[in-house]
């Protein structure tokens, strides 16, 4: 398996931090002026001569790199670690150039995925970068053929030693790499294979319209109505979602079957024994650690989601809740729209109380045009933070609608952004963070913001509302994501036995949802189609457990912080600044935390249970 070059990571990073938060329409006058990002820090425009020139340079440099170094890496390693390090630096510069192009194309496309001009530009750039990067496939493969003793000796040179974490990472993939020509075929076919199916999903989803009381809405505003204070409005939106999803089941079923089979072929050729092992390898986390997390969360369903939703049903005067009531606001909840300036000040204030340094980094996103906040027709749904490349800076995409959850989403994505800024000095090869740890700063940023809001609660009722909102977010982050992971495992396992029908997929979805949500949620007709719109299933199979990993990790981490351990902030920034240079065990050790210990997961889950306990006391 070849090393994913920086441009490939940048392309995939559009999914990193993505949250399927429910957003919806609101008058601009309520929210104030919403920022739109300025992509000129990457390129002046999609038709800029600089784009054309850089694409040509990437093609030339990649070809020249192959001609200069293919077949020579072993002798260079034997001769001089510094010489091999010089070649890696050239590779890193190429990664940065190609990553800049891929990042710009992806962000430009995300602004309106239904625009034919953007679609063509995005597709053309992907294709040209894929062609150029075929010349780089040899590099990781050849490095992995160098004898361990030879590479160890060469890495004694400080210049090559600097890249030791990256070398160790690609060496972990050595058992799964294939012969050079097969790797090249897999790589080139990705444009017409998985990449094409991903694009079909994005463009299909962006083009869907949902009839809500005679008004056609796109996905995000319709999802947002599931949080409306009016129960009939929630029901109408839920049924509109179900109707349109059902009408498009054939295409989403075909996409899911095709991508699951595509992954099975790749896994089989590469010798992965478990359907999620390739994700675990990319995340640098052991299968046993993930299995322990999943088992702990599933065992906690009754104490968490089942208990909370039964309590919420009582608050809403019901024995059970229909699925469209799951995220309904409480009767006394403040449903006002939160202006953008207030959201900004809330998050920056929370960050600043933790560390002025953290707030200063986050403030750049607001002041320098690094955020795109409005919900627009055709815009990519949800939210994400894109790291781009170390020579530039991250960007954040939101669909801001002024809900409290939108403020928390802003805090979440800015956490990613801060993390990405701090990790960037590690360079294009070692800045990217495994997904399991990539959610640390984002969830920590959410917790800081939540605690700040909770501290401002003036009455027990307001505290209850905030706690309920946080519990729902944590259930969505932990319980729901582990249920999603369980669904994916069932889908990919079943696909190995043959194609799945739409009914098969819907049945698998309902089985995991029934288990995770519990008896207080009535999963009525129409809900069986809701698997169709989850982008992580398409873009990043088995990504979703990273959310639960990050939430439980941060719950434990925050407990250490609240114990007022001296020097916590310095340790925290050191963890984020490490980027992809350290294993999770090394990063957590300074805090006295160990993800291999089952008690670690139970401790994280106990934080959620503790919030539910407090809600029960407030309700008494």
XYZ file of C-alpha atoms in Angstrom:
620
model
C 0.000 0.000 0.000
C 1.572 3.249 -1.073
C 2.011 6.290 1.077
C -0.834 8.729 0.503
C 0.827 11.847 -0.792
C -0.145 15.190 0.648
C -2.449 16.048 -2.235
C -4.358 12.830 -1.615
C -4.604 13.626 2.074
C -5.830 17.116 1.250
C -8.504 15.685 -1.031
C -9.662 13.278 1.650
C -9.457 15.851 4.421
C -12.650 17.483 3.225
C -14.310 14.782 5.250
C -12.164 15.344 8.320
C -14.172 17.018 11.001
C -17.308 16.801 8.902
C -20.414 16.927 11.054
C -23.877 16.191 9.811
C -25.237 18.925 12.022
C -28.816 19.886 11.271
C -28.960 23.317 9.747
C -31.734 25.343 8.247
C -32.836 28.602 6.693
C -33.128 31.870 8.590
C -33.262 35.516 7.684
C -29.844 37.105 7.242
C -30.992 40.064 9.311
C -31.331 37.789 12.366
C -27.818 36.397 12.057
C -25.940 39.460 10.864
C -23.291 39.393 8.159
C -22.031 35.844 7.668
C -18.448 35.504 6.397
C -17.509 33.808 3.157
C -14.016 32.461 2.784
C -11.315 34.037 0.685
C -9.556 31.279 -1.236
C -7.076 33.724 -2.801
C -4.467 32.619 -0.267
C -4.366 29.410 -2.320
C -5.118 30.733 -5.838
C -6.650 33.964 -7.154
C -9.330 32.133 -9.156
C -10.068 28.768 -10.705
C -9.081 30.100 -14.145
C -5.949 31.806 -12.864
C -2.763 31.231 -14.920
C -1.137 30.210 -11.631
C -3.366 27.144 -11.451
C -2.433 26.110 -14.977
C 1.247 26.744 -14.300
C 1.286 24.811 -11.034
C -0.515 21.836 -12.568
C 2.101 21.758 -15.308
C 4.914 22.116 -12.770
C 3.511 19.285 -10.655
C 3.430 17.009 -13.699
C 7.005 17.937 -14.686
C 8.439 17.694 -11.189
C 6.775 14.351 -10.460
C 8.076 12.842 -13.680
C 11.566 14.215 -13.072
C 11.511 12.923 -9.484
C 10.816 9.403 -10.710
C 13.525 9.580 -13.350
C 16.116 10.810 -10.839
C 15.456 8.466 -7.954
C 13.584 5.330 -8.968
C 15.762 2.291 -8.290
C 18.345 4.299 -6.328
C 16.899 4.647 -2.830
C 18.522 1.538 -1.367
C 22.027 2.536 -2.467
C 21.439 6.087 -1.216
C 20.366 4.791 2.205
C 23.519 2.699 2.402
C 25.633 5.659 1.403
C 24.170 8.533 3.435
C 21.150 9.218 5.598
C 21.461 12.902 4.781
C 21.302 12.149 1.053
C 18.092 10.147 1.460
C 16.668 12.903 3.639
C 17.265 15.348 0.804
C 15.137 13.200 -1.500
C 12.357 13.066 1.100
C 12.443 16.870 1.320
C 11.919 17.036 -2.440
C 8.972 14.678 -2.059
C 7.591 16.876 0.703
C 7.789 19.957 -1.509
C 5.895 18.101 -4.222
C 3.297 17.056 -1.652
C 2.795 20.667 -0.693
C 2.408 21.855 -4.280
C -0.038 19.106 -5.211
C -1.874 19.495 -1.928
C -2.373 23.195 -2.571
C -3.958 22.447 -5.941
C -6.164 19.683 -4.544
C -7.217 21.794 -1.585
C -8.218 24.721 -3.732
C -10.163 22.532 -6.144
C -11.975 20.781 -3.292
C -12.862 23.983 -1.447
C -13.954 25.765 -4.618
C -16.158 22.780 -5.485
C -17.610 22.629 -1.961
C -18.920 26.160 -2.327
C -21.432 24.930 -4.920
C -21.285 21.252 -5.824
C -24.086 21.629 -8.383
C -22.288 24.248 -10.506
C -21.099 22.636 -13.781
C -18.048 24.929 -13.930
C -16.935 23.853 -10.454
C -17.737 20.215 -11.155
C -15.561 20.228 -14.264
C -12.717 22.097 -12.590
C -12.714 19.735 -9.621
C -12.794 16.668 -11.843
C -10.046 17.969 -14.142
C -7.710 18.824 -11.262
C -8.281 15.446 -9.631
C -7.516 13.678 -12.877
C -4.339 15.657 -13.581
C -3.037 15.207 -10.060
C -3.752 11.494 -10.158
C -1.812 11.242 -13.409
C 1.120 13.215 -12.006
C 1.209 11.261 -8.771
C 1.546 7.931 -10.566
C 5.214 8.907 -10.891
C 5.493 8.976 -7.094
C 4.023 5.560 -6.374
C 7.439 3.919 -6.456
C 8.740 6.021 -3.585
C 7.094 4.452 -0.533
C 7.228 1.004 -2.120
C 10.965 1.281 -2.677
C 11.604 2.734 0.771
C 9.849 -0.270 2.266
C 12.171 -2.632 0.413
C 15.207 -1.215 2.192
C 16.448 -3.617 4.846
C 15.475 -2.548 8.367
C 19.066 -2.591 9.602
C 20.196 -0.385 6.702
C 17.410 2.139 7.281
C 17.988 2.138 11.041
C 21.653 2.933 10.513
C 20.861 5.675 7.974
C 18.309 7.210 10.352
C 21.075 7.795 12.887
C 21.803 10.847 10.775
C 19.738 13.696 12.291
C 18.460 14.829 8.892
C 16.886 11.469 8.130
C 16.048 10.918 11.801
C 13.709 13.901 11.551
C 11.520 11.825 9.223
C 11.627 8.701 11.379
C 7.933 8.929 12.448
C 6.869 9.112 8.800
C 9.177 6.263 7.816
C 7.821 4.134 10.666
C 4.260 4.834 9.540
C 4.773 3.804 5.948
C 6.671 0.732 7.149
C 3.545 -0.397 9.016
C 1.853 -0.597 5.623
C 4.600 -2.802 4.195
C 2.733 -6.116 4.697
C -0.143 -4.750 2.625
C 1.662 -3.182 -0.303
C 1.489 -4.735 -3.751
C 3.743 -4.990 -6.768
C 4.485 -1.602 -8.341
C 2.388 -2.013 -11.468
C -0.643 -3.176 -9.492
C -0.283 -0.210 -7.163
C -0.158 2.053 -10.191
C -3.296 0.465 -11.635
C -5.178 0.850 -8.344
C -4.077 4.458 -8.162
C -5.020 5.431 -11.703
C -8.343 3.591 -11.564
C -9.345 5.488 -8.400
C -10.508 8.431 -10.530
C -13.031 6.308 -12.405
C -13.666 4.051 -9.414
C -14.215 5.169 -5.826
C -13.556 8.812 -6.643
C -16.289 8.869 -9.283
C -18.827 7.201 -6.987
C -17.992 9.662 -4.213
C -18.600 12.533 -6.592
C -21.887 11.014 -7.767
C -23.043 10.834 -4.150
C -22.094 14.466 -3.460
C -23.750 15.858 -6.544
C -26.860 13.725 -6.138
C -27.248 14.746 -2.499
C -26.697 18.424 -3.267
C -29.354 18.270 -5.965
C -32.072 16.682 -3.808
C -35.106 18.795 -2.967
C -37.643 18.178 -0.194
C -41.219 19.399 -0.391
C -42.110 20.952 2.972
C -45.629 22.392 2.889
C -45.270 23.344 -0.751
C -41.788 24.843 -0.391
C -38.826 23.033 -1.942
C -35.848 22.939 0.394
C -32.388 21.416 0.097
C -31.084 18.887 2.618
C -29.655 21.210 5.275
C -32.700 23.445 5.818
C -34.922 20.366 5.884
C -32.770 18.617 8.490
C -32.821 21.812 10.528
C -36.604 21.597 10.788
C -36.190 18.449 12.882
C -35.202 20.871 15.639
C -38.213 23.132 15.115
C -40.319 23.960 18.169
C -43.479 23.045 16.224
C -44.033 19.279 16.339
C -46.157 19.254 13.194
C -43.384 21.076 11.366
C -40.880 18.440 12.500
C -43.170 15.662 11.321
C -43.703 17.304 7.934
C -39.949 17.713 7.443
C -39.270 14.118 8.504
C -41.798 12.778 6.034
C -40.413 15.011 3.278
C -36.945 13.606 3.951
C -38.276 10.040 3.904
C -40.156 10.581 0.640
C -37.195 11.987 -1.270
C -34.742 9.469 0.191
C -37.112 6.641 -0.827
C -37.390 8.015 -4.362
C -33.588 7.947 -4.630
C -32.983 4.610 -2.915
C -31.862 2.861 -6.123
C -28.955 5.232 -6.745
C -27.819 5.255 -3.094
C -28.094 1.471 -2.970
C -25.960 1.162 -6.101
C -23.350 3.588 -4.738
C -23.164 1.719 -1.435
C -22.921 -1.715 -3.077
C -20.252 -0.541 -5.504
C -18.055 1.146 -2.904
C -18.373 -1.754 -0.468
C -17.303 -4.166 -3.214
C -14.495 -1.839 -4.262
C -13.210 -1.852 -0.689
C -13.529 -5.631 -0.429
C -11.401 -6.052 -3.560
C -8.731 -3.722 -2.208
C -8.743 -5.371 1.227
C -8.506 -8.837 -0.291
C -5.580 -7.950 -2.520
C -3.784 -6.230 0.343
C -4.368 -9.025 2.827
C -6.418 -7.204 5.448
C -8.198 -9.773 7.568
C -10.890 -7.564 9.090
C -13.143 -5.203 7.153
C -12.036 -2.208 9.253
C -8.319 -3.040 9.499
C -7.290 -0.609 6.762
C -8.967 2.209 8.698
C -7.292 1.136 11.931
C -3.932 1.141 10.160
C -4.539 4.633 8.784
C -5.590 5.769 12.255
C -2.568 4.121 13.882
C -4.810 2.455 16.416
C -4.970 -1.190 17.339
C -8.073 -3.193 16.474
C -8.335 -4.318 20.094
C -8.560 -0.694 21.270
C -11.423 0.054 18.874
C -13.190 -3.185 19.773
C -12.964 -2.251 23.470
C -14.440 1.177 22.723
C -17.306 -0.288 20.711
C -18.081 -2.897 23.358
C -18.041 -0.295 26.143
C -20.398 2.035 24.277
C -22.841 -0.675 23.263
C -22.975 -1.928 26.848
C -23.729 1.646 27.937
C -26.704 2.165 25.581
C -29.291 1.515 28.353
C -27.564 3.873 30.798
C -27.121 6.608 28.218
C -29.419 6.915 25.196
C -32.227 4.650 26.433
C -32.381 6.452 29.772
C -32.115 9.939 28.332
C -34.747 9.525 25.633
C -37.215 8.042 28.160
C -36.638 11.128 30.289
C -37.098 13.439 27.306
C -40.329 11.718 26.335
C -41.649 12.581 29.776
C -40.602 16.224 29.389
C -42.583 16.388 26.149
C -45.593 14.680 27.720
C -45.196 11.420 25.780
C -44.724 7.774 26.570
C -42.510 7.430 23.497
C -41.047 9.878 21.000
C -41.447 9.648 17.240
C -38.105 9.698 15.480
C -38.656 13.267 14.340
C -38.894 14.361 17.978
C -35.490 13.028 18.977
C -33.772 16.413 18.614
C -36.824 18.525 19.419
C -36.158 21.522 21.675
C -37.496 21.359 25.205
C -40.733 23.287 25.769
C -38.913 26.060 27.652
C -35.867 26.171 25.394
C -34.663 29.471 23.989
C -35.273 29.105 20.255
C -34.000 32.534 19.242
C -31.463 32.779 16.458
C -27.970 33.502 17.762
C -26.293 36.245 15.680
C -22.932 35.430 14.154
C -21.070 38.039 16.210
C -22.437 36.542 19.419
C -21.419 33.046 18.328
C -17.918 34.293 17.530
C -17.559 36.060 20.887
C -18.897 33.043 22.778
C -16.378 30.648 21.238
C -13.400 32.995 21.372
C -14.244 33.863 24.960
C -14.325 30.195 25.950
C -11.083 29.508 24.121
C -9.452 32.577 25.674
C -10.311 31.559 29.219
C -8.500 28.294 28.595
C -5.554 29.941 26.851
C -5.059 33.322 25.134
C -2.870 31.475 22.627
C -5.750 29.252 21.619
C -8.070 32.244 21.144
C -5.451 34.124 19.111
C -5.091 31.244 16.663
C -8.872 30.866 16.354
C -9.345 34.630 15.862
C -7.346 34.485 12.635
C -10.115 32.380 11.098
C -12.574 35.227 11.613
C -10.230 38.101 10.789
C -8.502 36.669 7.728
C -11.366 35.167 5.731
C -10.819 31.500 6.571
C -14.496 30.682 7.277
C -17.418 30.165 4.923
C -20.565 30.315 7.060
C -23.764 30.923 5.008
C -26.025 28.089 3.893
C -26.314 28.368 0.109
C -28.061 26.314 -2.521
C -25.659 23.677 -3.806
C -23.132 24.183 -1.019
C -21.657 21.079 0.604
C -23.785 20.070 3.608
C -22.673 19.895 7.220
C -19.370 21.364 8.331
C -15.663 20.608 8.105
C -12.208 21.998 8.732
C -9.782 21.488 5.858
C -6.060 21.659 6.762
C -4.960 22.399 3.154
C -1.123 22.423 3.244
C 1.534 23.611 5.712
C 2.566 26.472 3.419
C -0.961 27.911 3.626
C -3.563 27.579 6.403
C -6.788 25.704 7.182
C -10.285 26.720 6.107
C -13.595 26.056 7.864
C -16.930 25.403 6.143
C -20.186 25.799 8.069
C -23.875 26.051 7.284
C -24.601 28.479 10.105
C -28.254 28.874 11.074
C -28.045 30.432 14.514
C -29.001 27.454 16.664
C -27.097 26.649 19.852
C -25.920 23.506 18.068
C -24.482 25.710 15.309
C -22.455 27.589 17.909
C -21.140 24.257 19.174
C -20.342 23.235 15.604
C -18.362 26.457 15.192
C -16.440 25.617 18.372
C -15.864 22.074 17.068
C -14.522 23.075 13.660
C -12.355 25.855 15.095
C -10.839 23.225 17.386
C -9.846 21.305 14.271
C -8.485 24.519 12.771
C -6.353 25.322 15.823
C -5.022 21.759 15.798
C -4.172 21.980 12.110
C -2.349 25.308 12.548
C -0.283 23.923 15.428
C 0.580 20.704 13.561
C 1.537 22.419 10.285
C 5.225 23.023 11.188
C 5.752 19.248 11.033
C 5.541 19.548 7.251
C 3.351 17.978 4.596
C 4.348 14.414 5.443
C 4.008 14.520 9.233
C 1.429 17.234 9.954
C -1.662 15.072 9.235
C -3.092 13.592 12.424
C -4.767 10.161 12.631
C -8.553 10.519 12.748
C -8.763 9.107 16.266
C -6.671 12.004 17.565
C -7.885 14.517 14.985
C -11.159 14.786 16.917
C -9.405 15.649 20.196
C -9.079 19.408 19.749
C -12.495 19.757 18.142
C -14.370 17.993 20.935
C -12.242 19.772 23.557
C -13.195 23.095 21.967
C -16.848 22.108 22.215
C -16.453 21.198 25.871
C -14.797 24.530 26.662
C -17.653 26.366 24.970
C -20.312 24.266 26.673
C -18.771 24.782 30.108
C -18.646 28.530 29.476
C -22.342 28.587 28.577
C -23.224 26.376 31.530
C -21.430 28.740 33.875
C -23.640 31.573 32.619
C -26.906 29.704 33.244
C -28.990 31.937 35.524
C -31.625 29.427 36.634
C -31.939 25.659 37.148
C -34.243 25.541 34.110
C -31.621 27.157 31.871
C -29.009 24.775 33.250
C -31.308 21.863 32.472
C -31.774 23.041 28.891
C -28.022 23.396 28.355
C -27.309 20.021 29.941
C -29.979 18.346 27.824
C -28.504 19.871 24.676
C -25.022 18.702 25.615
C -26.233 15.195 26.439
C -27.960 15.006 23.064
C -24.790 16.142 21.313
C -22.726 13.588 23.223
C -25.212 10.825 22.415
C -24.992 11.863 18.760
C -21.199 11.837 18.983
C -20.747 8.595 20.898
C -23.835 6.377 20.783
C -24.963 7.315 17.282
C -21.483 7.075 15.780
C -20.838 3.640 17.265
C -24.239 2.582 15.912
C -23.131 3.938 12.529
C -19.898 1.932 12.819
C -21.913 -1.185 13.667
C -24.131 -0.545 10.636
C -21.100 -0.202 8.373
C -19.629 -3.434 9.671
C -22.899 -5.249 8.965
C -23.150 -3.750 5.477
C -19.580 -4.584 4.463
C -19.800 -8.085 5.930
C -23.092 -8.778 4.149
C -21.791 -7.340 0.869
C -19.099 -10.009 0.809
C -21.891 -12.544 0.343
C -23.437 -10.674 -2.592
C -25.258 -7.489 -3.586
C -27.573 -5.920 -1.043
C -31.040 -4.734 -1.961
C -32.435 -1.443 -0.730
C -34.593 -3.438 1.667
C -31.506 -5.245 3.008
C -29.777 -1.947 3.740
C -32.873 -0.486 5.343
C -33.278 -3.557 7.559
C -29.660 -3.380 8.720
C -30.090 0.303 9.467
C -33.210 -0.275 11.528
C -31.581 -3.074 13.507
C -28.725 -0.901 14.778
C -30.947 2.122 15.321
C -33.424 0.126 17.401
C -30.607 -1.212 19.549
C -28.903 2.145 20.080
C -31.855 4.508 20.511
C -33.931 2.233 22.706
C -37.642 1.709 23.372
C -38.442 5.385 24.019
C -37.954 6.228 20.315
C -40.596 5.032 17.836
C -38.823 4.357 14.545
C -41.834 4.696 12.296
C -42.265 4.248 8.576
C -39.789 6.289 6.557
C -36.920 6.235 9.010
C -35.517 3.110 7.379
C -34.177 5.313 4.541
C -32.145 7.697 6.708
C -28.885 5.825 6.150
C -28.753 7.291 2.671
C -27.547 10.788 3.562
C -24.640 9.995 5.918
C -21.556 11.130 3.928
C -18.964 9.287 6.027
C -20.267 5.913 4.837
C -19.339 6.997 1.317
C -16.232 9.136 1.696
C -14.453 7.488 4.629
C -15.619 3.981 5.534
C -15.384 3.350 9.285
C -14.374 6.964 9.959
C -17.233 7.347 12.412
C -15.721 5.575 15.413
C -13.176 8.402 15.557
C -15.919 10.681 16.902
C -16.659 8.371 19.818
C -12.936 7.847 20.380
C -12.402 11.611 20.474
C -15.378 12.312 22.741
C -14.440 9.698 25.337
C -10.815 10.766 25.161
C -11.717 14.415 25.719
C -14.051 13.565 28.592
C -11.103 11.943 30.350
C -8.749 14.715 29.289
C -11.099 17.419 30.520
C -11.312 15.714 33.907
C -7.534 16.053 34.179
C -7.839 19.743 33.255
C -10.567 20.370 35.838
C -8.346 18.839 38.495
C -6.168 21.900 37.834
C -3.079 19.934 37.002
C -0.157 22.338 36.699
C 1.094 22.835 33.156
C -1.949 21.259 31.507
C -2.135 23.900 28.762
C 1.506 23.374 27.805
C 1.010 19.609 27.632
C -2.161 20.103 25.599
C -0.467 22.317 23.019
C 2.459 19.909 22.823
C -0.006 17.112 22.030
C -1.647 19.108 19.250
C 1.678 20.342 17.887
C 2.894 16.757 17.482
C 0.626 16.273 14.466
C 1.202 12.789 13.114
C 4.614 12.250 14.703
C 3.493 10.256 17.754
C 1.283 7.283 18.603
C -1.781 7.858 20.789
C -0.056 6.091 23.691
C 2.802 8.606 23.611
C 0.480 11.593 23.372
C -1.775 10.530 26.243
C 0.972 9.368 28.623
C 1.795 12.891 29.939
C -1.817 13.145 31.122
C -1.767 9.741 32.810
C -4.248 8.329 30.295
C -4.097 4.988 28.470
C -6.571 4.088 25.697
C -5.690 0.393 25.998
C -7.183 0.327 29.506
C -10.914 -0.528 29.494
C -11.326 1.830 32.445
C -10.349 4.683 30.129
C -13.499 4.224 28.051
C -15.712 3.698 31.074
C -14.394 6.919 32.573
C -15.235 8.840 29.409
C -18.731 7.366 29.253
C -19.293 8.106 32.935
C -19.118 11.821 32.140
C -22.189 11.485 29.909
C -23.939 9.381 32.532
C -23.088 12.033 35.126
C -24.794 14.738 33.079
C -27.892 12.520 32.812
C -27.754 11.974 36.582
C -27.782 15.745 37.094
C -30.737 16.090 34.739
C -32.621 13.521 36.827
C -31.853 15.511 39.969
C -32.998 18.752 38.353
C -36.165 16.968 37.232
C -36.948 15.623 40.698
